[in-house]
Amino acid sequence: MPYIESNGLKFHVQVLGGGVDDSGAKRPKVVMLHGLVIDNLSSWFYTLGHPMAQQVDAHLVDLRGHGRTEIADSGYHVADHVADLLGLLEAWEIDEPIHFFGNSFGCVVGLALAKQHPEKVASLFLIEAHFSVPGWGEHMAGTLALAAFGLDEVAVREYLATEADRKTSRLAKRTEKLFFGTSLIEDLKTETPIDWLDEIQCPVFAIYGSESDILDRARELEAKVPHCTLEVVENASHSLLIENAALIKSRAFAWLNTHVGTDFVVEHVDVASREGALGTMGAPEAMEVLNQMAAENRHLLDERAVPVRRVV
């Protein structure tokens, strides 16, 4: 597996695409970040990563503590994730503005990067974007516990204390470690609300499900970000990327055609109902399926012997 060391941790990454097009010109760079705890780069790899790599270089990474990236005991503030990403961009030798794709918490990192380093971000494509508002940390803690374990945070702690010897899947064990063995939740709770959305100057596309528990964020983005286009998908939840992968792909292709100059074929997608088997599942079950797909199709992942690259 290819790994890159950034900000003191070893990150699992996947780079899809050839670096140059048929004419020898450099291809546009897309960076894709996933959500927290029950997510990893598989959600991009098996949805948009490969289709987009036909015309752009797609850079995927497991966030710290997720997937095959090392689990750090601390360092889960948004600023830490931004520092991680800056190190990865340096290791990837990306010196031009990126087109950032984020899902859920990944969007927080993209927004912060665009605010702090506007020269590094050409555009933002945000799926169910989180960002810090009053009470955000407590809300995230409860939401992550419910999504990962089907219980509230207190009930999860009580359950794990009495069921320590139960058999669990690899994903569940890693989720438990991340949730209770690191500073993740406390770091989230100490984030301060942001007041700089109006300073984001790059083009932004934000897409949310009509049944999302953070739909209020959609309206705030639309109202405050100067160049934001918003779409709300009927009958869709926060798990929009998994529920409506074909729709997201069509919107992503259209976005890249407009802002990058690609010529992807954009297909019309009926948004009246959720799509496919994954669309009927909750997020934990869907991620289990994605991880099973990854195990069964490991030959698709780039397993070339790539040395670890260190970025301080």
Coordinates of C-alpha atoms in Angstrom, one line a residue:
M1 CA 0.0 0.0 0.0
P2 CA 1.2 3.5 -0.7
Y3 CA 1.8 5.6 2.4
I4 CA 3.0 9.2 3.0
E5 CA 4.3 10.5 6.3
S6 CA 2.9 14.0 7.0
N7 CA 2.7 16.0 10.3
G8 CA 4.2 13.0 12.2
L9 CA 1.8 10.3 11.0
K10 CA 1.8 7.7 8.3
F11 CA -1.1 8.2 5.9
H12 CA -2.6 5.7 3.6
V13 CA -3.2 7.4 0.2
Q14 CA -4.4 6.5 -3.3
V15 CA -3.7 8.5 -6.4
L16 CA -5.8 7.7 -9.4
G17 CA -4.8 9.1 -12.8
G18 CA -1.8 9.4 -15.0
G19 CA -0.3 12.7 -14.1
V20 CA -0.3 14.0 -17.7
D21 CA -2.9 13.8 -20.5
D22 CA -2.3 12.4 -24.0
S23 CA -0.7 15.7 -25.1
G24 CA 1.8 15.6 -22.2
A25 CA 0.1 18.4 -20.3
K26 CA -0.4 18.2 -16.5
R27 CA -3.8 17.0 -15.5
P28 CA -6.0 19.0 -13.0
K29 CA -5.5 17.9 -9.4
V30 CA -8.5 16.8 -7.3
V31 CA -8.2 16.1 -3.6
M32 CA -11.0 14.1 -1.9
L33 CA -11.5 14.0 1.9
H34 CA -14.1 11.7 3.6
G35 CA -16.1 12.0 6.8
L36 CA -15.5 11.0 10.4
V37 CA -15.3 7.7 12.3
I38 CA -17.4 5.4 10.1
D39 CA -16.0 6.6 6.9
N40 CA -12.7 6.2 5.0
L41 CA -11.3 6.7 1.4
S42 CA -13.3 3.7 0.2
S43 CA -16.4 5.9 0.0
W44 CA -14.6 8.0 -2.7
F45 CA -12.7 5.1 -4.2
Y46 CA -15.8 3.1 -5.1
T47 CA -18.0 6.1 -6.2
L48 CA -16.2 9.0 -7.9
G49 CA -12.5 8.2 -7.7
H50 CA -12.1 6.0 -10.7
P51 CA -14.6 7.7 -13.0
M52 CA -13.0 11.1 -12.3
A53 CA -9.5 9.7 -12.9
Q54 CA -10.3 9.4 -16.6
Q55 CA -9.5 13.1 -17.0
V56 CA -8.1 14.4 -13.6
D57 CA -5.7 13.1 -11.0
A58 CA -7.8 12.1 -8.0
H59 CA -5.9 12.2 -4.7
L60 CA -7.6 10.2 -1.9
V61 CA -6.4 9.8 1.7
D62 CA -7.6 8.1 4.9
L63 CA -7.8 10.9 7.5
R64 CA -5.7 10.5 10.7
G65 CA -7.2 7.6 12.7
H66 CA -9.2 6.3 9.8
G67 CA -8.9 3.4 7.3
R68 CA -5.3 2.3 7.1
T69 CA -3.8 5.5 8.4
E70 CA -2.2 5.5 11.8
I71 CA -4.4 6.2 14.8
A72 CA -3.0 9.2 16.8
D73 CA -3.9 9.6 20.4
S74 CA -4.5 13.3 19.9
G75 CA -4.5 16.0 17.2
Y76 CA -8.1 15.9 15.8
H77 CA -8.8 19.6 15.7
V78 CA -9.6 21.1 12.4
A79 CA -6.3 22.9 12.4
D80 CA -4.5 19.5 12.7
H81 CA -6.3 18.1 9.7
V82 CA -5.4 21.2 7.7
A83 CA -1.8 20.7 8.7
D84 CA -2.0 17.1 7.6
L85 CA -3.4 18.1 4.2
L86 CA -0.7 20.7 3.7
G87 CA 1.9 18.1 4.3
L88 CA 0.3 15.7 1.8
L89 CA 0.0 18.4 -0.9
E90 CA 3.8 19.0 -0.4
A91 CA 4.5 15.2 -0.6
W92 CA 2.4 14.9 -3.7
E93 CA 4.3 17.8 -5.2
I94 CA 1.1 19.7 -6.0
D95 CA 2.0 23.3 -6.4
E96 CA -1.1 24.5 -8.3
P97 CA -4.6 25.2 -6.8
I98 CA -6.6 22.1 -6.2
H99 CA -10.2 21.3 -6.8
F100 CA -11.3 20.0 -3.4
F101 CA -14.1 17.5 -2.9
G102 CA -15.3 16.9 0.6
N103 CA -17.9 14.7 2.3
S104 CA -19.3 15.7 5.7
F105 CA -16.4 16.5 8.0
G106 CA -14.0 16.5 5.1
C107 CA -15.8 19.7 4.0
V108 CA -14.7 21.4 7.3
V109 CA -11.1 20.8 6.3
G110 CA -11.6 22.1 2.8
L111 CA -13.3 25.3 4.0
A112 CA -10.6 25.9 6.5
L113 CA -7.9 25.4 3.8
A114 CA -9.7 27.8 1.5
K115 CA -9.9 30.4 4.2
Q116 CA -6.3 30.1 5.4
H117 CA -4.6 29.4 2.1
P118 CA -6.9 30.7 -0.7
E119 CA -4.0 30.4 -3.2
K120 CA -4.2 26.6 -2.8
V121 CA -7.9 26.1 -3.6
A122 CA -9.4 26.6 -7.0
S123 CA -12.9 25.3 -6.1
L124 CA -14.8 23.5 -3.4
F125 CA -17.4 20.7 -4.1
L126 CA -19.0 20.0 -0.7
I127 CA -21.3 17.1 0.1
E128 CA -23.3 17.5 3.3
A129 CA -20.8 20.0 4.6
H130 CA -20.3 20.4 8.3
F131 CA -18.7 23.5 9.9
S132 CA -18.4 24.7 13.4
V133 CA -21.5 26.5 14.9
P134 CA -22.5 26.9 18.5
G135 CA -23.0 23.5 20.1
W136 CA -21.3 21.7 17.1
G137 CA -19.0 19.6 19.1
E138 CA -21.7 18.1 21.3
H139 CA -23.9 17.6 18.3
M140 CA -21.1 15.8 16.5
A141 CA -20.4 13.6 19.5
G142 CA -24.0 12.5 19.8
T143 CA -24.4 12.0 16.0
L144 CA -21.2 10.0 15.6
A145 CA -22.2 7.7 18.5
L146 CA -25.6 7.2 17.1
A147 CA -24.3 6.5 13.6
A148 CA -21.5 4.2 14.7
F149 CA -23.2 2.3 17.4
G150 CA -26.9 3.0 17.3
L151 CA -26.8 4.5 20.8
D152 CA -26.2 7.9 22.4
E153 CA -22.7 8.7 23.8
V154 CA -23.5 7.7 27.4
A155 CA -25.2 4.5 26.4
V156 CA -22.2 3.5 24.2
R157 CA -19.8 3.9 27.1
E158 CA -22.0 1.8 29.4
Y159 CA -22.5 -0.9 26.7
L160 CA -18.8 -1.2 25.9
A161 CA -18.0 -1.4 29.7
T162 CA -20.2 -4.5 30.0
E163 CA -19.5 -6.1 26.6
A164 CA -15.7 -5.7 26.3
D165 CA -15.2 -9.3 25.1
R166 CA -17.8 -9.3 22.3
K167 CA -16.7 -10.1 18.8
T168 CA -16.6 -7.1 16.6
S169 CA -15.7 -6.3 13.0
R170 CA -12.4 -4.6 12.2
L171 CA -14.4 -1.4 11.4
A172 CA -16.2 -1.5 14.7
K173 CA -13.0 -2.1 16.7
R174 CA -11.2 0.8 15.0
T175 CA -14.3 3.0 15.5
E176 CA -14.3 2.1 19.2
K177 CA -10.6 3.0 19.5
L178 CA -11.0 6.3 17.6
F179 CA -14.1 7.2 19.5
F180 CA -13.0 6.4 23.1
G181 CA -9.2 6.0 22.8
T182 CA -8.3 9.3 21.3
S183 CA -8.9 13.0 21.9
L184 CA -11.3 13.2 18.8
I185 CA -14.5 14.0 20.7
E186 CA -12.9 16.4 23.1
D187 CA -11.1 18.1 20.3
L188 CA -14.4 18.5 18.4
K189 CA -16.1 19.9 21.5
T190 CA -13.4 22.7 21.8
E191 CA -13.8 24.0 18.2
T192 CA -15.1 27.5 18.1
P193 CA -17.9 28.7 15.8
I194 CA -16.5 30.1 12.5
D195 CA -17.4 33.6 11.4
W196 CA -15.5 33.8 8.1
L197 CA -17.7 32.1 5.5
D198 CA -18.0 35.4 3.7
E199 CA -14.2 35.3 3.1
I200 CA -14.3 32.2 0.9
Q201 CA -13.6 33.5 -2.5
C202 CA -13.4 30.4 -4.7
P203 CA -16.5 28.9 -6.5
V204 CA -18.4 26.5 -4.2
F205 CA -20.9 23.8 -4.9
A206 CA -22.8 22.5 -1.9
I207 CA -25.3 19.6 -2.0
Y208 CA -27.4 18.3 0.8
G209 CA -30.2 15.9 1.4
S210 CA -33.7 17.2 2.2
E211 CA -33.8 14.9 5.3
S212 CA -30.3 15.8 6.5
D213 CA -29.9 16.7 10.2
I214 CA -27.6 19.6 9.2
L215 CA -29.8 21.2 6.5
D216 CA -29.5 24.5 8.3
R217 CA -25.8 24.6 7.3
A218 CA -26.9 24.5 3.6
R219 CA -28.9 27.7 4.0
E220 CA -26.0 29.4 5.9
L221 CA -23.5 28.5 3.2
E222 CA -25.8 29.8 0.5
A223 CA -26.4 33.0 2.4
K224 CA -22.8 33.8 3.4
V225 CA -20.4 32.3 0.8
P226 CA -20.2 34.8 -2.1
H227 CA -19.9 32.3 -4.9
C228 CA -21.9 29.3 -3.6
T229 CA -24.4 27.2 -5.6
L230 CA -26.7 25.1 -3.5
E231 CA -28.7 22.0 -4.4
V232 CA -31.0 20.1 -2.0
V233 CA -31.8 16.5 -3.0
E234 CA -35.3 15.4 -2.1
N235 CA -35.8 12.2 0.0
A236 CA -32.0 12.0 0.8
S237 CA -30.3 11.9 4.1
H238 CA -26.8 12.9 5.4
S239 CA -25.5 9.7 3.7
L240 CA -25.9 11.4 0.3
L241 CA -22.7 10.2 -1.3
I242 CA -23.6 6.5 -0.7
E243 CA -27.4 6.9 -1.3
N244 CA -27.1 8.8 -4.5
A245 CA -23.7 8.1 -6.0
A246 CA -24.9 8.4 -9.6
L247 CA -26.4 11.8 -8.9
I248 CA -23.3 13.0 -7.2
K249 CA -21.2 11.8 -10.1
S250 CA -23.3 13.7 -12.6
R251 CA -23.0 16.9 -10.5
A252 CA -19.2 16.4 -10.1
F253 CA -18.7 15.9 -13.8
A254 CA -20.7 19.0 -14.6
W255 CA -18.7 21.0 -12.0
L256 CA -15.4 19.8 -13.4
N257 CA -16.5 20.5 -17.0
T258 CA -17.3 24.1 -15.9
H259 CA -14.4 24.9 -13.6
V260 CA -11.6 22.7 -15.0
G261 CA -12.4 22.4 -18.7
T262 CA -12.9 18.6 -18.8
D263 CA -15.4 17.1 -21.2
F264 CA -17.1 14.4 -19.1
V265 CA -20.4 13.1 -20.3
V266 CA -23.0 14.3 -17.8
E267 CA -26.0 11.9 -17.6
H268 CA -29.4 12.8 -16.3
V269 CA -30.2 11.1 -13.0
D270 CA -33.7 10.7 -11.5
V271 CA -33.5 12.0 -8.0
A272 CA -37.0 10.8 -7.0
S273 CA -35.7 7.9 -4.9
R274 CA -32.6 6.5 -3.3
E275 CA -30.4 4.3 -5.5
G276 CA -29.3 0.7 -5.2
A277 CA -28.7 -1.6 -2.2
L278 CA -26.5 0.9 -0.3
G279 CA -29.3 3.5 -0.4
T280 CA -31.5 1.4 1.9
M281 CA -28.9 1.0 4.6
G282 CA -27.7 3.2 7.4
A283 CA -24.2 4.6 7.1
P284 CA -22.5 2.0 9.3
E285 CA -23.9 -0.9 7.3
A286 CA -23.1 0.8 4.0
M287 CA -19.5 1.4 5.1
E288 CA -19.3 -2.3 6.1
V289 CA -20.3 -3.2 2.5
L290 CA -17.7 -0.7 1.1
N291 CA -15.0 -2.2 3.3
Q292 CA -16.0 -5.7 2.2
M293 CA -15.8 -4.6 -1.4
A294 CA -12.3 -3.2 -0.6
A295 CA -11.2 -6.6 0.9
E296 CA -12.6 -8.5 -2.1
N297 CA -11.1 -6.1 -4.7
R298 CA -7.8 -5.3 -3.1
H299 CA -6.1 -5.8 -6.4
L300 CA -7.8 -2.6 -7.5
L301 CA -5.9 -0.6 -4.9
D302 CA -2.5 0.6 -5.8
E303 CA -0.2 -1.9 -4.0
R304 CA 3.0 -0.9 -5.7
A305 CA 6.0 -0.7 -3.4
V306 CA 6.0 3.0 -2.7
P307 CA 8.4 4.2 0.0
V308 CA 7.1 6.3 2.8
R309 CA 7.7 10.0 2.2
R310 CA 8.4 12.1 5.2
V311 CA 7.0 15.7 5.4
V312 CA 7.7 17.6 8.6

